[in-house]
Tab-separated table of C-alpha atoms in Angstrom:
chain	number	residue	atom	x	y	z
C	1	MET	CA	-12.935	-42.269	-27.587
C	2	GLY	CA	-11.559	-42.098	-24.008
C	3	LYS	CA	-8.520	-40.432	-22.673
C	4	GLY	CA	-5.275	-42.207	-23.321
C	5	SER	CA	-6.461	-44.005	-26.452
C	6	PHE	CA	-5.308	-43.629	-29.944
C	7	LYS	CA	-7.054	-43.880	-33.313
C	8	ILE	CA	-5.762	-44.600	-36.766
C	9	ASN	CA	-7.421	-42.332	-39.323
C	10	GLY	CA	-7.830	-43.157	-42.998
C	11	LEU	CA	-9.521	-46.517	-42.511
C	12	ALA	CA	-11.111	-46.278	-45.948
C	13	GLY	CA	-7.772	-46.424	-47.731
C	14	LEU	CA	-6.505	-49.002	-45.363
C	15	SER	CA	-9.548	-51.116	-45.907
C	16	LYS	CA	-9.274	-50.874	-49.702
C	17	LYS	CA	-5.568	-51.955	-49.566
C	18	LEU	CA	-6.304	-54.777	-47.133
C	19	LYS	CA	-9.078	-56.197	-49.232
C	20	LYS	CA	-6.604	-56.727	-52.015
C	21	ASN	CA	-3.920	-58.343	-49.918
C	22	ALA	CA	-5.490	-60.002	-46.918
C	23	SER	CA	-8.792	-61.030	-45.358
C	24	MET	CA	-10.531	-58.889	-42.777
C	25	ASP	CA	-10.216	-61.774	-40.272
C	26	ASP	CA	-6.413	-61.197	-40.353
C	27	VAL	CA	-7.024	-57.658	-39.313
C	28	LYS	CA	-9.290	-58.743	-36.476
C	29	THR	CA	-6.591	-61.111	-35.340
C	30	ILE	CA	-4.011	-58.414	-35.337
C	31	VAL	CA	-6.216	-56.037	-33.380
C	32	LYS	CA	-7.121	-58.712	-30.806
C	33	THR	CA	-3.516	-59.882	-30.406
C	34	ASN	CA	-2.159	-56.346	-29.978
C	35	THR	CA	-4.935	-55.362	-27.513
C	36	ALA	CA	-4.143	-58.488	-25.420
C	37	GLU	CA	-0.427	-57.743	-25.473
C	38	LEU	CA	-1.064	-54.079	-24.510
C	39	THR	CA	-3.251	-55.212	-21.605
C	40	ALA	CA	-0.664	-57.726	-20.346
C	41	GLU	CA	2.149	-55.128	-20.649
C	42	MET	CA	0.147	-52.509	-18.732
C	43	GLN	CA	-0.498	-54.992	-15.938
C	44	ARG	CA	3.184	-55.904	-15.804
C	45	GLU	CA	4.247	-52.282	-15.801
C	46	SER	CA	1.782	-51.452	-13.025
C	47	GLN	CA	3.434	-54.091	-10.821
C	48	ILE	CA	6.830	-52.462	-11.418
C	49	VAL	CA	5.754	-48.830	-11.010
C	50	LEU	CA	3.218	-49.030	-8.212
C	51	THR	CA	5.293	-50.133	-5.245
C	52	GLY	CA	3.362	-48.572	-2.350
C	53	HIS	CA	3.395	-45.229	-0.612
C	54	TRP	CA	3.965	-43.549	2.723
C	55	GLU	CA	1.052	-42.178	4.789
C	56	GLY	CA	2.760	-40.186	7.485
C	57	LYS	CA	5.319	-42.556	9.078
C	58	LYS	CA	3.536	-45.735	7.937
C	59	PHE	CA	4.299	-47.488	4.682
C	60	VAL	CA	1.226	-48.745	2.808
C	61	LYS	CA	1.735	-51.770	0.568
C	62	PRO	CA	0.020	-51.870	-2.815
C	63	THR	CA	-3.212	-53.835	-3.002
C	64	GLY	CA	-3.122	-54.723	-6.681
C	65	ALA	CA	-6.516	-53.163	-7.408
C	66	THR	CA	-5.141	-51.120	-10.325
C	67	LYS	CA	-3.531	-54.164	-11.928
C	68	ARG	CA	-6.789	-56.142	-11.614
C	69	SER	CA	-8.765	-53.257	-13.105
C	70	ILE	CA	-6.724	-53.172	-16.316
C	71	THR	CA	-8.894	-55.114	-18.764
C	72	MET	CA	-9.467	-55.381	-22.443
C	73	HIS	CA	-12.673	-55.017	-24.451
C	74	MET	CA	-13.251	-55.606	-28.091
C	75	SER	CA	-15.857	-53.680	-30.056
C	76	ASN	CA	-16.876	-52.660	-33.602
C	77	ASN	CA	-17.191	-56.308	-34.595
C	78	GLY	CA	-13.609	-57.044	-33.620
C	79	PHE	CA	-11.987	-54.061	-35.417
C	80	ALA	CA	-11.505	-52.045	-32.207
C	81	GLY	CA	-9.786	-52.944	-28.990
C	82	HIS	CA	-9.879	-50.972	-25.744
C	83	SER	CA	-7.545	-51.497	-22.800
C	84	GLY	CA	-6.918	-49.525	-19.652
C	85	PRO	CA	-7.450	-49.168	-15.893
C	86	LYS	CA	-10.978	-48.882	-14.541
C	87	THR	CA	-10.244	-47.571	-11.057
C	88	GLU	CA	-11.434	-44.007	-10.548
C	89	TYR	CA	-8.079	-42.924	-9.127
C	90	ALA	CA	-5.982	-44.231	-12.036
C	91	PRO	CA	-5.645	-40.803	-13.771
C	92	TYR	CA	-4.004	-39.472	-10.547
C	93	LEU	CA	-1.477	-42.314	-10.607
C	94	ILE	CA	-0.704	-41.795	-14.268
C	95	ARG	CA	-0.412	-38.042	-14.265
C	96	GLY	CA	0.455	-37.375	-10.637
C	97	THR	CA	-0.739	-34.532	-8.471
C	98	ARG	CA	0.927	-31.606	-6.817
C	99	TYR	CA	1.484	-33.871	-3.777
C	100	MET	CA	2.388	-37.048	-5.615
C	101	VAL	CA	4.860	-37.875	-8.405
C	102	LYS	CA	3.417	-39.513	-11.488
C	103	ARG	CA	3.651	-43.339	-11.771
C	104	ASP	CA	2.922	-43.806	-15.432
C	105	PHE	CA	2.160	-47.418	-16.222
C	106	PHE	CA	0.019	-46.441	-19.157
C	107	LEU	CA	1.877	-44.470	-21.793
C	108	PRO	CA	5.193	-46.458	-22.090
C	109	PRO	CA	3.468	-49.726	-22.942
C	110	LEU	CA	1.028	-47.850	-25.263
C	111	ARG	CA	3.932	-46.226	-27.214
C	112	LYS	CA	5.684	-49.606	-27.661
C	113	GLN	CA	2.491	-51.415	-28.690
C	114	LYS	CA	1.499	-48.619	-31.098
C	115	GLN	CA	4.702	-49.184	-33.084
C	116	LYS	CA	4.244	-52.978	-33.116
C	117	PHE	CA	0.587	-52.594	-34.180
C	118	ARG	CA	1.547	-50.307	-37.126
C	119	SER	CA	4.337	-52.666	-38.227
C	120	ASP	CA	1.937	-55.630	-38.082
C	121	LEU	CA	-0.599	-53.816	-40.288
C	122	GLU	CA	2.129	-52.717	-42.698
C	123	ARG	CA	3.365	-56.300	-42.963
C	124	LEU	CA	-0.192	-57.422	-43.709
C	125	MET	CA	-0.524	-54.858	-46.488
C	126	GLN	CA	2.599	-55.983	-48.308
């Protein structure tokens, strides 16, 4: 599992409970929907946070490469969703360097979506 991702442990218990209350297709739908929402929110946040930078006395406008690189990918037969930037310099933007302040467009949307994902799964188990 890559950096900046999260994993819910205890899938055996979750799977047992879900088999009683809902179909596995419902779980796949929740995973796909939440992954798509997370991807869109990261792209939106990157537009807000990444506003350009100064190189000497010249201001350089953002190109949008980081926003375009944020994509989603489904795996594990639809039970796992992955989303995040693919540019090689994205970790420097997210964490910052000693010369550059961090411009975190990754963790705030992830925290919000994680709560929504858990509540969607809990609603499905009731």
